Protein backbone atom coordinates (compact mmCIF):
# COMPACT_ATOMS: atom_id res chain seq x y z
CA UNK A 1 0.00 0.00 0.00
CA UNK A 2 1.49 3.32 -1.11
CA UNK A 3 1.66 5.93 1.68
CA UNK A 4 0.20 9.41 1.25
CA UNK A 5 3.76 10.81 1.31
CA UNK A 6 4.88 8.58 -1.58
CA UNK A 7 1.63 9.26 -3.46
CA UNK A 8 2.27 13.02 -3.27
CA UNK A 9 5.88 12.57 -4.42
CA UNK A 10 4.61 10.64 -7.45
CA UNK A 11 1.94 13.31 -8.10
CA UNK A 12 4.68 15.93 -8.47
CA UNK A 13 6.42 14.00 -11.24
CA UNK A 14 5.97 15.00 -14.89
CA UNK A 15 5.74 12.52 -17.68
CA UNK A 16 9.36 11.86 -18.71
CA UNK A 17 11.71 9.51 -20.48
CA UNK A 18 14.18 8.78 -17.69
CA UNK A 19 13.73 9.01 -13.93
CA UNK A 20 16.24 8.37 -11.16
CA UNK A 21 15.04 7.22 -7.76
CA UNK A 22 18.04 7.95 -5.55
CA UNK A 23 17.84 6.06 -2.27
CA UNK A 24 15.07 3.89 -3.71
CA UNK A 25 14.84 1.52 -0.71
CA UNK A 26 11.56 -0.43 -1.16
CA UNK A 27 11.26 0.75 -4.78
CA UNK A 28 7.70 2.12 -4.55
CA UNK A 29 8.47 5.30 -6.52
CA UNK A 30 10.40 3.42 -9.22
CA UNK A 31 7.73 0.75 -9.65
CA UNK A 32 4.78 3.15 -9.60
CA UNK A 33 6.46 5.51 -12.09
CA UNK A 34 6.62 2.65 -14.61
CA UNK A 35 3.20 1.21 -13.77
CA UNK A 36 1.54 4.61 -14.18
CA UNK A 37 3.51 5.29 -17.36
CA UNK A 38 5.11 8.42 -15.90
CA UNK A 39 8.61 7.33 -16.96
CA UNK A 40 9.81 5.05 -19.75
CA UNK A 41 12.84 3.97 -17.78
CA UNK A 42 13.85 4.26 -14.12
CA UNK A 43 17.30 4.06 -12.52
CA UNK A 44 16.72 2.80 -8.98
CA UNK A 45 19.84 3.58 -6.94
CA UNK A 46 20.66 2.70 -3.37
CA UNK A 47 23.89 2.83 -1.42
CA UNK A 48 22.93 -0.39 0.36
CA UNK A 49 22.46 -3.79 -1.23
CA UNK A 50 19.46 -5.04 0.79
CA UNK A 51 17.10 -2.20 -0.26
CA UNK A 52 17.98 -2.84 -3.88
CA UNK A 53 17.01 -6.50 -3.49
CA UNK A 54 13.65 -5.46 -2.00
CA UNK A 55 13.04 -3.03 -4.86
CA UNK A 56 13.98 -5.68 -7.42
CA UNK A 57 11.59 -8.20 -5.85
CA UNK A 58 8.75 -5.68 -5.92
CA UNK A 59 9.43 -4.79 -9.55
CA UNK A 60 9.36 -8.49 -10.52
CA UNK A 61 6.11 -9.00 -8.64
CA UNK A 62 4.60 -6.01 -10.44
CA UNK A 63 6.03 -7.13 -13.78
CA UNK A 64 7.96 -3.93 -14.49
CA UNK A 65 11.54 -5.13 -13.82
CA UNK A 66 12.50 -4.89 -17.52
CA UNK A 67 12.10 -1.10 -17.32
CA UNK A 68 14.04 -0.51 -14.11
CA UNK A 69 17.82 -0.59 -13.81
CA UNK A 70 18.95 -1.38 -10.26
CA UNK A 71 22.23 0.27 -9.34
CA UNK A 72 24.30 0.01 -6.20
CA UNK A 73 26.17 3.17 -5.29
CA UNK A 74 26.25 6.70 -3.93
CA UNK A 75 23.75 9.25 -5.26
CA UNK A 76 23.94 9.80 -9.02
CA UNK A 77 27.39 8.13 -9.31
CA UNK A 78 26.28 4.80 -10.82
CA UNK A 79 24.03 6.44 -13.47
CA UNK A 80 25.92 6.97 -16.69
CA UNK A 81 23.55 9.42 -18.38
CA UNK A 82 21.73 12.65 -17.52
CA UNK A 83 18.19 11.92 -16.37
CA UNK A 84 15.06 14.00 -16.98
CA UNK A 85 13.79 13.74 -13.42
CA UNK A 86 15.12 12.59 -10.07
CA UNK A 87 13.50 11.82 -6.74
CA UNK A 88 15.57 12.01 -3.56
CA UNK A 89 13.24 11.33 -0.67
CA UNK A 90 13.14 10.09 2.88
CA UNK A 91 16.60 11.19 4.03
CA UNK A 92 18.00 14.17 5.92
CA UNK A 93 18.55 17.47 4.09
CA UNK A 94 22.27 17.26 4.78
CA UNK A 95 22.52 13.97 2.89
CA UNK A 96 20.35 15.31 0.04
CA UNK A 97 22.58 18.42 -0.26
CA UNK A 98 25.69 16.29 -0.35
CA UNK A 99 24.21 14.05 -3.10
CA UNK A 100 23.24 17.16 -5.10
CA UNK A 101 26.65 18.82 -4.58
CA UNK A 102 28.45 15.76 -5.91
CA UNK A 103 26.20 15.65 -8.99
CA UNK A 104 25.91 19.39 -9.60
CA UNK A 105 27.45 19.39 -13.07
CA UNK A 106 25.08 16.69 -14.36
CA UNK A 107 21.70 17.76 -13.01
CA UNK A 108 21.29 21.15 -14.67
CA UNK A 109 18.60 19.68 -16.96
CA UNK A 110 17.02 17.44 -14.36
CA UNK A 111 13.79 18.26 -12.53
CA UNK A 112 14.30 17.41 -8.88
CA UNK A 113 11.66 16.14 -6.47
CA UNK A 114 13.13 16.37 -3.01
CA UNK A 115 11.64 15.32 0.30
CA UNK A 116 13.90 15.81 3.32
CA UNK A 117 12.97 14.24 6.65
CA UNK A 118 14.50 17.15 8.56
CA UNK A 119 16.35 20.49 8.19
CA UNK A 120 14.23 21.68 5.26
CA UNK A 121 15.70 25.20 5.57
CA UNK A 122 19.17 23.79 4.91
CA UNK A 123 17.97 22.29 1.62
CA UNK A 124 16.15 25.46 0.50
CA UNK A 125 19.29 27.50 1.19
CA UNK A 126 21.50 25.05 -0.72
CA UNK A 127 19.15 25.12 -3.73
CA UNK A 128 18.98 28.93 -3.91
CA UNK A 129 22.72 29.38 -3.35
CA UNK A 130 23.51 26.88 -6.08
CA UNK A 131 21.19 28.31 -8.71
CA UNK A 132 18.23 25.95 -8.32
CA UNK A 133 14.82 27.56 -8.22
CA UNK A 134 11.96 26.15 -6.19
CA UNK A 135 8.98 25.69 -8.48
CA UNK A 136 6.59 24.14 -6.03
CA UNK A 137 6.37 22.99 -2.44
CA UNK A 138 3.80 20.72 -0.94
CA UNK A 139 3.09 20.00 2.71
CA UNK A 140 1.76 16.52 3.36
CA UNK A 141 0.45 15.22 6.65
CA UNK A 142 0.78 11.47 6.75
CA UNK A 143 0.10 9.48 9.93
CA UNK A 144 0.37 12.62 12.05
CA UNK A 145 3.75 13.65 10.67
CA UNK A 146 4.42 16.55 8.32
CA UNK A 147 6.53 16.23 5.20
CA UNK A 148 7.55 18.94 2.75
CA UNK A 149 8.11 17.97 -0.86
CA UNK A 150 10.05 20.37 -3.10
CA UNK A 151 10.07 20.51 -6.88
CA UNK A 152 13.17 22.29 -8.19
CA UNK A 153 15.16 22.97 -11.36
CA UNK A 154 18.40 24.68 -12.20
CA UNK A 155 18.21 28.27 -13.48
CA UNK A 156 20.90 30.07 -15.40
CA UNK A 157 20.18 33.35 -13.61
CA UNK A 158 21.30 34.15 -10.10
CA UNK A 159 18.49 33.56 -7.65
CA UNK A 160 17.65 36.16 -5.04
CA UNK A 161 16.03 34.91 -1.87
CA UNK A 162 15.03 36.11 1.56
CA UNK A 163 15.14 34.55 5.03
CA UNK A 164 11.43 33.95 4.69
CA UNK A 165 12.00 31.91 1.52
CA UNK A 166 14.38 29.73 3.49
CA UNK A 167 12.57 29.37 6.78
CA UNK A 168 8.94 29.42 5.70
CA UNK A 169 9.22 28.66 2.01
CA UNK A 170 7.80 30.46 -1.00
CA UNK A 171 5.05 28.04 -1.79
CA UNK A 172 4.00 26.53 1.50
CA UNK A 173 1.78 29.54 1.57
CA UNK A 174 -0.68 27.73 -0.66
CA UNK A 175 -3.30 28.23 2.03
CA UNK A 176 -4.06 24.56 2.61
CA UNK A 177 -5.14 23.38 6.03
CA UNK A 178 -2.06 21.17 6.17
CA UNK A 179 0.15 24.15 5.29
CA UNK A 180 -1.38 26.19 8.09
CA UNK A 181 -0.99 23.39 10.63
CA UNK A 182 2.60 22.96 9.51
CA UNK A 183 3.39 26.64 10.08
CA UNK A 184 1.88 26.39 13.58
CA UNK A 185 4.12 23.43 14.23
CA UNK A 186 7.24 25.35 13.13
CA UNK A 187 6.13 28.23 15.38
CA UNK A 188 5.78 25.87 18.36
CA UNK A 189 9.26 24.46 17.72
CA UNK A 190 10.76 27.93 17.35
CA UNK A 191 9.08 29.08 20.60
CA UNK A 192 10.65 26.14 22.44
CA UNK A 193 14.12 27.04 21.15
CA UNK A 194 13.49 30.69 22.03
CA UNK A 195 12.51 29.75 25.62
CA UNK A 196 15.45 27.44 26.05
CA UNK A 197 17.88 30.08 24.79
CA UNK A 198 16.32 32.78 26.97
CA UNK A 199 16.73 30.62 30.08
CA UNK A 200 20.38 30.14 29.17
CA UNK A 201 20.95 33.87 28.42
CA UNK A 202 21.77 33.12 24.78
CA UNK A 203 21.17 35.40 21.80
CA UNK A 204 17.61 34.92 20.54
CA UNK A 205 17.59 37.44 17.68
CA UNK A 206 17.45 34.70 15.01
CA UNK A 207 14.45 33.00 16.63
CA UNK A 208 12.72 36.35 17.19
CA UNK A 209 13.11 37.18 13.50
CA UNK A 210 11.61 33.87 12.39
CA UNK A 211 8.79 34.07 14.94
CA UNK A 212 7.87 37.54 13.64
CA UNK A 213 7.83 36.22 10.05
CA UNK A 214 5.65 33.30 11.11
CA UNK A 215 3.21 35.55 12.99
CA UNK A 216 2.90 37.80 9.93
CA UNK A 217 2.30 34.84 7.65
CA UNK A 218 -0.23 33.17 9.93
CA UNK A 219 -2.21 36.41 10.24
CA UNK A 220 -2.81 36.37 6.47
CA UNK A 221 -4.73 33.06 6.55
C1 LIG B 1 14.67 5.98 4.64
S1 LIG B 1 15.00 5.39 3.06
C2 LIG B 1 13.89 6.31 2.05
C3 LIG B 1 13.39 5.49 0.93
C4 LIG B 1 12.50 6.17 -0.08
N1 LIG B 1 13.24 7.08 -0.93
C5 LIG B 1 11.35 6.87 0.58
O1 LIG B 1 11.26 8.11 0.48
O2 LIG B 1 10.52 6.21 1.21
C6 LIG B 1 16.55 6.07 2.59
C7 LIG B 1 17.28 5.18 1.60
O3 LIG B 1 18.31 5.95 1.01
C8 LIG B 1 19.48 5.18 0.91
N2 LIG B 1 20.60 6.13 0.85
C9 LIG B 1 21.07 6.93 1.84
N3 LIG B 1 22.08 7.69 1.39
C10 LIG B 1 22.25 7.38 0.08
C11 LIG B 1 23.13 7.83 -0.93
N4 LIG B 1 24.08 8.74 -0.68
N5 LIG B 1 23.03 7.30 -2.17
C12 LIG B 1 22.10 6.35 -2.44
N6 LIG B 1 21.24 5.88 -1.51
C13 LIG B 1 21.30 6.39 -0.28
C14 LIG B 1 19.43 4.27 2.14
O4 LIG B 1 20.19 3.10 1.96
C15 LIG B 1 17.93 3.98 2.24
O5 LIG B 1 17.56 2.82 1.54
Coordinates of C-alpha atoms and ligand atoms in Angstrom, one line a residue:
X1 CA 0.0 0.0 0.0
X2 CA 1.5 3.3 -1.1
X3 CA 1.7 5.9 1.7
X4 CA 0.2 9.4 1.3
X5 CA 3.8 10.8 1.3
X6 CA 4.9 8.6 -1.6
X7 CA 1.6 9.3 -3.5
X8 CA 2.3 13.0 -3.3
X9 CA 5.9 12.6 -4.4
X10 CA 4.6 10.6 -7.4
X11 CA 1.9 13.3 -8.1
X12 CA 4.7 15.9 -8.5
X13 CA 6.4 14.0 -11.2
X14 CA 6.0 15.0 -14.9
X15 CA 5.7 12.5 -17.7
X16 CA 9.4 11.9 -18.7
X17 CA 11.7 9.5 -20.5
X18 CA 14.2 8.8 -17.7
X19 CA 13.7 9.0 -13.9
X20 CA 16.2 8.4 -11.2
X21 CA 15.0 7.2 -7.8
X22 CA 18.0 7.9 -5.5
X23 CA 17.8 6.1 -2.3
X24 CA 15.1 3.9 -3.7
X25 CA 14.8 1.5 -0.7
X26 CA 11.6 -0.4 -1.2
X27 CA 11.3 0.8 -4.8
X28 CA 7.7 2.1 -4.6
X29 CA 8.5 5.3 -6.5
X30 CA 10.4 3.4 -9.2
X31 CA 7.7 0.7 -9.7
X32 CA 4.8 3.2 -9.6
X33 CA 6.5 5.5 -12.1
X34 CA 6.6 2.7 -14.6
X35 CA 3.2 1.2 -13.8
X36 CA 1.5 4.6 -14.2
X37 CA 3.5 5.3 -17.4
X38 CA 5.1 8.4 -15.9
X39 CA 8.6 7.3 -17.0
X40 CA 9.8 5.0 -19.8
X41 CA 12.8 4.0 -17.8
X42 CA 13.9 4.3 -14.1
X43 CA 17.3 4.1 -12.5
X44 CA 16.7 2.8 -9.0
X45 CA 19.8 3.6 -6.9
X46 CA 20.7 2.7 -3.4
X47 CA 23.9 2.8 -1.4
X48 CA 22.9 -0.4 0.4
X49 CA 22.5 -3.8 -1.2
X50 CA 19.5 -5.0 0.8
X51 CA 17.1 -2.2 -0.3
X52 CA 18.0 -2.8 -3.9
X53 CA 17.0 -6.5 -3.5
X54 CA 13.7 -5.5 -2.0
X55 CA 13.0 -3.0 -4.9
X56 CA 14.0 -5.7 -7.4
X57 CA 11.6 -8.2 -5.9
X58 CA 8.7 -5.7 -5.9
X59 CA 9.4 -4.8 -9.5
X60 CA 9.4 -8.5 -10.5
X61 CA 6.1 -9.0 -8.6
X62 CA 4.6 -6.0 -10.4
X63 CA 6.0 -7.1 -13.8
X64 CA 8.0 -3.9 -14.5
X65 CA 11.5 -5.1 -13.8
X66 CA 12.5 -4.9 -17.5
X67 CA 12.1 -1.1 -17.3
X68 CA 14.0 -0.5 -14.1
X69 CA 17.8 -0.6 -13.8
X70 CA 19.0 -1.4 -10.3
X71 CA 22.2 0.3 -9.3
X72 CA 24.3 0.0 -6.2
X73 CA 26.2 3.2 -5.3
X74 CA 26.2 6.7 -3.9
X75 CA 23.7 9.2 -5.3
X76 CA 23.9 9.8 -9.0
X77 CA 27.4 8.1 -9.3
X78 CA 26.3 4.8 -10.8
X79 CA 24.0 6.4 -13.5
X80 CA 25.9 7.0 -16.7
X81 CA 23.6 9.4 -18.4
X82 CA 21.7 12.7 -17.5
X83 CA 18.2 11.9 -16.4
X84 CA 15.1 14.0 -17.0
X85 CA 13.8 13.7 -13.4
X86 CA 15.1 12.6 -10.1
X87 CA 13.5 11.8 -6.7
X88 CA 15.6 12.0 -3.6
X89 CA 13.2 11.3 -0.7
X90 CA 13.1 10.1 2.9
X91 CA 16.6 11.2 4.0
X92 CA 18.0 14.2 5.9
X93 CA 18.6 17.5 4.1
X94 CA 22.3 17.3 4.8
X95 CA 22.5 14.0 2.9
X96 CA 20.4 15.3 0.0
X97 CA 22.6 18.4 -0.3
X98 CA 25.7 16.3 -0.3
X99 CA 24.2 14.0 -3.1
X100 CA 23.2 17.2 -5.1
X101 CA 26.7 18.8 -4.6
X102 CA 28.5 15.8 -5.9
X103 CA 26.2 15.6 -9.0
X104 CA 25.9 19.4 -9.6
X105 CA 27.4 19.4 -13.1
X106 CA 25.1 16.7 -14.4
X107 CA 21.7 17.8 -13.0
X108 CA 21.3 21.1 -14.7
X109 CA 18.6 19.7 -17.0
X110 CA 17.0 17.4 -14.4
X111 CA 13.8 18.3 -12.5
X112 CA 14.3 17.4 -8.9
X113 CA 11.7 16.1 -6.5
X114 CA 13.1 16.4 -3.0
X115 CA 11.6 15.3 0.3
X116 CA 13.9 15.8 3.3
X117 CA 13.0 14.2 6.7
X118 CA 14.5 17.2 8.6
X119 CA 16.3 20.5 8.2
X120 CA 14.2 21.7 5.3
X121 CA 15.7 25.2 5.6
X122 CA 19.2 23.8 4.9
X123 CA 18.0 22.3 1.6
X124 CA 16.2 25.5 0.5
X125 CA 19.3 27.5 1.2
X126 CA 21.5 25.1 -0.7
X127 CA 19.1 25.1 -3.7
X128 CA 19.0 28.9 -3.9
X129 CA 22.7 29.4 -3.4
X130 CA 23.5 26.9 -6.1
X131 CA 21.2 28.3 -8.7
X132 CA 18.2 25.9 -8.3
X133 CA 14.8 27.6 -8.2
X134 CA 12.0 26.1 -6.2
X135 CA 9.0 25.7 -8.5
X136 CA 6.6 24.1 -6.0
X137 CA 6.4 23.0 -2.4
X138 CA 3.8 20.7 -0.9
X139 CA 3.1 20.0 2.7
X140 CA 1.8 16.5 3.4
X141 CA 0.5 15.2 6.7
X142 CA 0.8 11.5 6.8
X143 CA 0.1 9.5 9.9
X144 CA 0.4 12.6 12.0
X145 CA 3.8 13.6 10.7
X146 CA 4.4 16.5 8.3
X147 CA 6.5 16.2 5.2
X148 CA 7.6 18.9 2.8
X149 CA 8.1 18.0 -0.9
X150 CA 10.0 20.4 -3.1
X151 CA 10.1 20.5 -6.9
X152 CA 13.2 22.3 -8.2
X153 CA 15.2 23.0 -11.4
X154 CA 18.4 24.7 -12.2
X155 CA 18.2 28.3 -13.5
X156 CA 20.9 30.1 -15.4
X157 CA 20.2 33.3 -13.6
X158 CA 21.3 34.2 -10.1
X159 CA 18.5 33.6 -7.6
X160 CA 17.6 36.2 -5.0
X161 CA 16.0 34.9 -1.9
X162 CA 15.0 36.1 1.6
X163 CA 15.1 34.5 5.0
X164 CA 11.4 34.0 4.7
X165 CA 12.0 31.9 1.5
X166 CA 14.4 29.7 3.5
X167 CA 12.6 29.4 6.8
X168 CA 8.9 29.4 5.7
X169 CA 9.2 28.7 2.0
X170 CA 7.8 30.5 -1.0
X171 CA 5.0 28.0 -1.8
X172 CA 4.0 26.5 1.5
X173 CA 1.8 29.5 1.6
X174 CA -0.7 27.7 -0.7
X175 CA -3.3 28.2 2.0
X176 CA -4.1 24.6 2.6
X177 CA -5.1 23.4 6.0
X178 CA -2.1 21.2 6.2
X179 CA 0.2 24.1 5.3
X180 CA -1.4 26.2 8.1
X181 CA -1.0 23.4 10.6
X182 CA 2.6 23.0 9.5
X183 CA 3.4 26.6 10.1
X184 CA 1.9 26.4 13.6
X185 CA 4.1 23.4 14.2
X186 CA 7.2 25.4 13.1
X187 CA 6.1 28.2 15.4
X188 CA 5.8 25.9 18.4
X189 CA 9.3 24.5 17.7
X190 CA 10.8 27.9 17.4
X191 CA 9.1 29.1 20.6
X192 CA 10.6 26.1 22.4
X193 CA 14.1 27.0 21.1
X194 CA 13.5 30.7 22.0
X195 CA 12.5 29.7 25.6
X196 CA 15.5 27.4 26.1
X197 CA 17.9 30.1 24.8
X198 CA 16.3 32.8 27.0
X199 CA 16.7 30.6 30.1
X200 CA 20.4 30.1 29.2
X201 CA 21.0 33.9 28.4
X202 CA 21.8 33.1 24.8
X203 CA 21.2 35.4 21.8
X204 CA 17.6 34.9 20.5
X205 CA 17.6 37.4 17.7
X206 CA 17.5 34.7 15.0
X207 CA 14.4 33.0 16.6
X208 CA 12.7 36.3 17.2
X209 CA 13.1 37.2 13.5
X210 CA 11.6 33.9 12.4
X211 CA 8.8 34.1 14.9
X212 CA 7.9 37.5 13.6
X213 CA 7.8 36.2 10.0
X214 CA 5.6 33.3 11.1
X215 CA 3.2 35.5 13.0
X216 CA 2.9 37.8 9.9
X217 CA 2.3 34.8 7.6
X218 CA -0.2 33.2 9.9
X219 CA -2.2 36.4 10.2
X220 CA -2.8 36.4 6.5
X221 CA -4.7 33.1 6.6
Ligands
LIG1 C1 14.7 6.0 4.6 S1 15.0 5.4 3.1 C2 13.9 6.3 2.1 C3 13.4 5.5 0.9 C4 12.5 6.2 -0.1 N1 13.2 7.1 -0.9 C5 11.4 6.9 0.6 O1 11.3 8.1 0.5 O2 10.5 6.2 1.2 C6 16.5 6.1 2.6 C7 17.3 5.2 1.6 O3 18.3 6.0 1.0 C8 19.5 5.2 0.9 N2 20.6 6.1 0.8 C9 21.1 6.9 1.8 N3 22.1 7.7 1.4 C10 22.2 7.4 0.1 C11 23.1 7.8 -0.9 N4 24.1 8.7 -0.7 N5 23.0 7.3 -2.2 C12 22.1 6.3 -2.4 N6 21.2 5.9 -1.5 C13 21.3 6.4 -0.3 C14 19.4 4.3 2.1 O4 20.2 3.1 2.0 C15 17.9 4.0 2.2 O5 17.6 2.8 1.5

